[in-house]
JSON list of C-alpha atoms in Angstrom, two decimals:
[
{"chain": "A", "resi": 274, "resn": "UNK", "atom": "CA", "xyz": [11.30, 106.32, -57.68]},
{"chain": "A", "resi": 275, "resn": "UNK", "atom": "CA", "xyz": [8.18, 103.88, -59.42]},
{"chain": "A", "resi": 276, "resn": "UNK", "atom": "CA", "xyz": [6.06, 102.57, -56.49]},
{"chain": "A", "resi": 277, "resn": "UNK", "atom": "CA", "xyz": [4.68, 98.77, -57.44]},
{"chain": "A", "resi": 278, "resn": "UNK", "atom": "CA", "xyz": [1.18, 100.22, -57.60]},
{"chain": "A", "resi": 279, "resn": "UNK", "atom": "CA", "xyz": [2.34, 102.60, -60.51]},
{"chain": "A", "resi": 280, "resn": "UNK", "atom": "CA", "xyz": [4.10, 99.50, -62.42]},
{"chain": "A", "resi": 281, "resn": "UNK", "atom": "CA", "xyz": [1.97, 97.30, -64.00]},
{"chain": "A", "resi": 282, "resn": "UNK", "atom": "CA", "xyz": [2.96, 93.85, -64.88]},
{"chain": "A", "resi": 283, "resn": "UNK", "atom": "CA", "xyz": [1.61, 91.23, -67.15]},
{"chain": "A", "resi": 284, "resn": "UNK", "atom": "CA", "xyz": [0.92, 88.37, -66.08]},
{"chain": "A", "resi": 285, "resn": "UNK", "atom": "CA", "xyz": [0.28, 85.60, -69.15]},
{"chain": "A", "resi": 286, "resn": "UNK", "atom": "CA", "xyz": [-1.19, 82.48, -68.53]},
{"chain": "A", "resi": 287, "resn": "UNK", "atom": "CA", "xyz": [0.03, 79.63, -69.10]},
{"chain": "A", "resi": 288, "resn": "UNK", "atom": "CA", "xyz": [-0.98, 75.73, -69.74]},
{"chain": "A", "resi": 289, "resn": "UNK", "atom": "CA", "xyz": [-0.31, 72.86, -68.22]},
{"chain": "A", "resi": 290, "resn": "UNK", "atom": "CA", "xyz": [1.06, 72.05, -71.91]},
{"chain": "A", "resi": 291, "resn": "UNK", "atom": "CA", "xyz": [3.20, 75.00, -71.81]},
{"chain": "A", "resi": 292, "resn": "UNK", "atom": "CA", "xyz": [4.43, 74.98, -68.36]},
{"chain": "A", "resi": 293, "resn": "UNK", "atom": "CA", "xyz": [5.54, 71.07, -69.70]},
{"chain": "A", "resi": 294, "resn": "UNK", "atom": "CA", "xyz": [7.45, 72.33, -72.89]},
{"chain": "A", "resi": 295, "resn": "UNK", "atom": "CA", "xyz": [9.00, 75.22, -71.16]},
{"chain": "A", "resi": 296, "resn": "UNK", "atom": "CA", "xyz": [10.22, 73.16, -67.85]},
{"chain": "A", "resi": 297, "resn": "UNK", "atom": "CA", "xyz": [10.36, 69.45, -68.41]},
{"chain": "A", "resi": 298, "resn": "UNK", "atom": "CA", "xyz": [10.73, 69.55, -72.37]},
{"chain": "A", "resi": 299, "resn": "UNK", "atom": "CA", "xyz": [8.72, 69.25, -75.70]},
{"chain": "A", "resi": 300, "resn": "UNK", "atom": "CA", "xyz": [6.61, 66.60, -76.61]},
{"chain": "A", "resi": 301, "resn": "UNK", "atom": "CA", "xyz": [9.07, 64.06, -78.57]},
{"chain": "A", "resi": 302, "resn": "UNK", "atom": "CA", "xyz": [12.18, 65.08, -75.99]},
{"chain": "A", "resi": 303, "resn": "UNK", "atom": "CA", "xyz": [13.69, 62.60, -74.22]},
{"chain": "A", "resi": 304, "resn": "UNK", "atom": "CA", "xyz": [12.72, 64.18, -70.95]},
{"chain": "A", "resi": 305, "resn": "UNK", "atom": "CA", "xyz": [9.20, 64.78, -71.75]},
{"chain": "A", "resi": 306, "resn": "UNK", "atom": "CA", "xyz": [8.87, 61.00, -73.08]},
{"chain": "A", "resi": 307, "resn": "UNK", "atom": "CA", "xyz": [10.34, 60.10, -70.23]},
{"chain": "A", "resi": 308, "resn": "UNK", "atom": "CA", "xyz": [8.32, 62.35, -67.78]},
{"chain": "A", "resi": 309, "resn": "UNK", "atom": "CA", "xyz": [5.21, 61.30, -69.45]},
{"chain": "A", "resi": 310, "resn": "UNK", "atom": "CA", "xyz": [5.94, 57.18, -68.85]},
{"chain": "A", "resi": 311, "resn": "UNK", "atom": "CA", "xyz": [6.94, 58.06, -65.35]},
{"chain": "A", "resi": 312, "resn": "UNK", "atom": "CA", "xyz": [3.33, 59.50, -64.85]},
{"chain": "A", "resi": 313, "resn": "UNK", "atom": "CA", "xyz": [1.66, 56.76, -66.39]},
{"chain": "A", "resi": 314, "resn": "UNK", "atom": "CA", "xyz": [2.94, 54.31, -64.06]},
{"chain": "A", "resi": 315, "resn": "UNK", "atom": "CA", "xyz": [2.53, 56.54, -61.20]},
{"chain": "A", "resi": 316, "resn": "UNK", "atom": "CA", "xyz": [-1.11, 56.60, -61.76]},
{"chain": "A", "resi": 317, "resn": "UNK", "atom": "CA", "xyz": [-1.08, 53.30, -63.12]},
{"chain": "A", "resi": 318, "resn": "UNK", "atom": "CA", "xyz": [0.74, 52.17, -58.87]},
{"chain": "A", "resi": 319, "resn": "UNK", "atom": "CA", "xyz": [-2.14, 54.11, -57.98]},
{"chain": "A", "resi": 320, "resn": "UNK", "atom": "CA", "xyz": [-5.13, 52.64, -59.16]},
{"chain": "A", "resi": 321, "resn": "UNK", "atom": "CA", "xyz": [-3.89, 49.12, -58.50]},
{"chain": "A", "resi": 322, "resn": "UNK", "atom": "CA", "xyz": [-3.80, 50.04, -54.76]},
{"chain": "A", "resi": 323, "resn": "UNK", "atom": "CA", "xyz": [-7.24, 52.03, -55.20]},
{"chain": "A", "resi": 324, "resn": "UNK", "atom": "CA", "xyz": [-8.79, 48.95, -56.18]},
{"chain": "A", "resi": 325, "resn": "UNK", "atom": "CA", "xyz": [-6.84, 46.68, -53.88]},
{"chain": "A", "resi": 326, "resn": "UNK", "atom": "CA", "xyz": [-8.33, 48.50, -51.03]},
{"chain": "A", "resi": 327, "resn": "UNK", "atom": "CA", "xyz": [-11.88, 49.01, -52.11]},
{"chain": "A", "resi": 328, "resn": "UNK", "atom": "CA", "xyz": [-11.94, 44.83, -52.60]},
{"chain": "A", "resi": 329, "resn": "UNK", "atom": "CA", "xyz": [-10.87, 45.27, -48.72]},
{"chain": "A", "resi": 330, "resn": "UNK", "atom": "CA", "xyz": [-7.47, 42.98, -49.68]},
{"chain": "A", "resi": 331, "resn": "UNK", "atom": "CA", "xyz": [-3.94, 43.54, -47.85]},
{"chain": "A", "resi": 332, "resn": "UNK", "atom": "CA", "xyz": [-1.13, 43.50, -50.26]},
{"chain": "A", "resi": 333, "resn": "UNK", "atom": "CA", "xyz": [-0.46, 39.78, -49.01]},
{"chain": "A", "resi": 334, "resn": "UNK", "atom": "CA", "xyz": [-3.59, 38.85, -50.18]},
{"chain": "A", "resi": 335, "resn": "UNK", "atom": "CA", "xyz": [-3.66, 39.76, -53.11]},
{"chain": "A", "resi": 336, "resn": "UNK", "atom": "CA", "xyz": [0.32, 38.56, -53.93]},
{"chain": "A", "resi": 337, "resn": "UNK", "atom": "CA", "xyz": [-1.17, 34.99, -53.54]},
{"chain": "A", "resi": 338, "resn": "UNK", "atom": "CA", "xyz": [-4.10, 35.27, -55.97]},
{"chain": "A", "resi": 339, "resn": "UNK", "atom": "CA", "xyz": [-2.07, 36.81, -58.52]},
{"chain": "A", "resi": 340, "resn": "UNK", "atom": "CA", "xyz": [0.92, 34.27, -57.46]},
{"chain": "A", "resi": 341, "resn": "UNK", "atom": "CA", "xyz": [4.05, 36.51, -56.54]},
{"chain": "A", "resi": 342, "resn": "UNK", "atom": "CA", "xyz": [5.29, 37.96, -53.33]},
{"chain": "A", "resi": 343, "resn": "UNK", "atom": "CA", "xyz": [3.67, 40.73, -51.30]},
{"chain": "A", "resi": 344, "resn": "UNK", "atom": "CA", "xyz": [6.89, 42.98, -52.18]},
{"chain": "A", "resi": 345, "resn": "UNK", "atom": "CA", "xyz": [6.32, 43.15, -55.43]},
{"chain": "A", "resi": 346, "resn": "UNK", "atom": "CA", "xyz": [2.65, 44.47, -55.10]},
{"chain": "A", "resi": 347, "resn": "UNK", "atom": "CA", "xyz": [4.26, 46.99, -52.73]},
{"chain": "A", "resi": 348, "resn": "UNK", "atom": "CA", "xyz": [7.17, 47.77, -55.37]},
{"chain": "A", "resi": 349, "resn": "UNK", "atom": "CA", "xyz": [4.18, 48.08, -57.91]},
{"chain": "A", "resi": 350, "resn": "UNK", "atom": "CA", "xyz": [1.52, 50.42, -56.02]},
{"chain": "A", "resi": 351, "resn": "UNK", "atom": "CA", "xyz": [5.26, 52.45, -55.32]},
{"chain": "A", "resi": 352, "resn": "UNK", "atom": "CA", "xyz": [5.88, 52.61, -59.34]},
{"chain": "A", "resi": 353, "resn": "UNK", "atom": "CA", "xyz": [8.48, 51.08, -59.66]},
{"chain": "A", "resi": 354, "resn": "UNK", "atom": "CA", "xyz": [8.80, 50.45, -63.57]},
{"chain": "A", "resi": 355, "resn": "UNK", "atom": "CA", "xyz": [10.02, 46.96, -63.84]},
{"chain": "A", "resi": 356, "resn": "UNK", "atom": "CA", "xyz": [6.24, 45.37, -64.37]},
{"chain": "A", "resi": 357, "resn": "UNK", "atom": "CA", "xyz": [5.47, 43.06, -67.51]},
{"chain": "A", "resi": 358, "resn": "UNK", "atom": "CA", "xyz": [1.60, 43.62, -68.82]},
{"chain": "A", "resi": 359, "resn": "UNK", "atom": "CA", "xyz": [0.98, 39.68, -67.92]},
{"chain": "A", "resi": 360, "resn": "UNK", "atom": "CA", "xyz": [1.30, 41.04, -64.45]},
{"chain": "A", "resi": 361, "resn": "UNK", "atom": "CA", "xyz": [-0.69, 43.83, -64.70]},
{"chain": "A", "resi": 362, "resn": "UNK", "atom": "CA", "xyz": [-3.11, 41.95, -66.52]},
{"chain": "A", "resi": 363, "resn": "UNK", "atom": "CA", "xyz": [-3.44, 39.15, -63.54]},
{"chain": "A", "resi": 364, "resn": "UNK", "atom": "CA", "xyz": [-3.62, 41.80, -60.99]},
{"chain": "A", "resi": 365, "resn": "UNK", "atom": "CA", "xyz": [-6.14, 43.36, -61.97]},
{"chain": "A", "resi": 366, "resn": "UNK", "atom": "CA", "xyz": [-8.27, 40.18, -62.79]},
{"chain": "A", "resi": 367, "resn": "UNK", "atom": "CA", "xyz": [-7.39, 39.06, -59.21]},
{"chain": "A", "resi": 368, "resn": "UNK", "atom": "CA", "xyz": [-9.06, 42.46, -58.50]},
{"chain": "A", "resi": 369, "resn": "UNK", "atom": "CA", "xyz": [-11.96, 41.43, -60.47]},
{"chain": "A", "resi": 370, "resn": "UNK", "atom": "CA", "xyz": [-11.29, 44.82, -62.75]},
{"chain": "A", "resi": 371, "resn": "UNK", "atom": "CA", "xyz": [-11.27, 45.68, -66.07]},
{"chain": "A", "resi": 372, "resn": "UNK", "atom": "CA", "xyz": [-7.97, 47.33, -67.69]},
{"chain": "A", "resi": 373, "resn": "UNK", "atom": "CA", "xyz": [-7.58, 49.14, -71.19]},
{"chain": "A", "resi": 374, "resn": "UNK", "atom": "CA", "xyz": [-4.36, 49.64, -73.62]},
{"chain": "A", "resi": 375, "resn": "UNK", "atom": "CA", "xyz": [-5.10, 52.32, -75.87]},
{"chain": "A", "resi": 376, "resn": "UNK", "atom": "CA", "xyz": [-2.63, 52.88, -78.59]},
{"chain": "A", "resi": 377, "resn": "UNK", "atom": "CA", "xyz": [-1.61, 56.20, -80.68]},
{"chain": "A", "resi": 378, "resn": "UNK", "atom": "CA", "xyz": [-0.20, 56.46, -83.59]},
{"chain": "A", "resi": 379, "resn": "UNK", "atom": "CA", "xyz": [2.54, 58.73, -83.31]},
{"chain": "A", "resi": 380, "resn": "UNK", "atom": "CA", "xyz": [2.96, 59.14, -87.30]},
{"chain": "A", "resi": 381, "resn": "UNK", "atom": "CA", "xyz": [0.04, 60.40, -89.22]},
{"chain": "A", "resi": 382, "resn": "UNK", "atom": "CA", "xyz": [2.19, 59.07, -92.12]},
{"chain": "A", "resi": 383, "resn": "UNK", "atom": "CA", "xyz": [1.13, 55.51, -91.82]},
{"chain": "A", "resi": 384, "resn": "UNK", "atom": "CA", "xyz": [-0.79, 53.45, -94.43]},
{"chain": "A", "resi": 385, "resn": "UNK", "atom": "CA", "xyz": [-2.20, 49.62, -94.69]},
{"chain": "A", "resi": 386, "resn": "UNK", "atom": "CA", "xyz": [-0.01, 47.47, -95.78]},
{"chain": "A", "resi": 387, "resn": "UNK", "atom": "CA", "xyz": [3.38, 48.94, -94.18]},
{"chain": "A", "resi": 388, "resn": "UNK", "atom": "CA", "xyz": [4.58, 46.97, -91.64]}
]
C-alpha cells in the first residue's frame, strides 16, 4: 500500500483567466458575457455607494439631488441592472465625481468607413 508521502501530485496553477474559461465559460459564451456584465455593475453599485458615503450623504439625500426616490439608489448600490447611463451620469455629478466609458472593439476586422 502507497503512503501520500510516497505519491507525489502535481499541482498546476492556474489563472484567474483559466479558472473563468474552465468554470463560468470562455470569453464570447453567453455565460461568461453574462458573468462579466454582472461584475461590472457589481463594482459599478459599489463605487456609487463608496462615493456616496465619503461625500457623508444618506441615500435620501442624494435621491433628491439626482431627482428619483431613495429606493432606487438602494436598488442601484444593490446592482440591480435596470439603470440607464443618464442616471448614472447624474449620480455621479450629484456626487461631484468624474465617470469614464471606455469602449473595445471586439473585431480587429474593422475599418473607416464601415458603419
Amino acid at each position: 500500500m502507497e503512503t501520500t508521502s510516497k505519491r507525489k501530485r502535481t499541482l498546476r496553477k492556474m489563472s484567474f483567466d483559466e479558472m473563468k474559461d474552465k468554470y463560468i465559460g470562455e470569453k464570447g459564451t453567453t455565460e461568461r458575457d453574462s458573468y462579466e456584465l454582472e461584475l461590472k455593475v457589481e463594482v459599478l453599485g459599489e463605487m456609487i455607494k463608496k462615493v456616496r458615503k465619503d461625500r457623508h450623504l444618506t441615500q435620501e439625500e442624494l435621491g433628491k439631488l439626482v431627482g428619483v426616490n431613495k429606493s432606487q439608489i438602494s436598488k442601484l448600490e444593490r446592482n440591480t441592472k435596470n439603470v440607464t447611463i443618464a442616471t448614472i451620469l447624474k449620480i455621479f455629478n450629484a456626487l461631484k465625481a468624474n465617470i469614464k466609458f471606455s469602449v473595445e472593439r471586439l473585431d480587429d476586422k474593422f475599418e473607416k468607413g464601415m458603419a
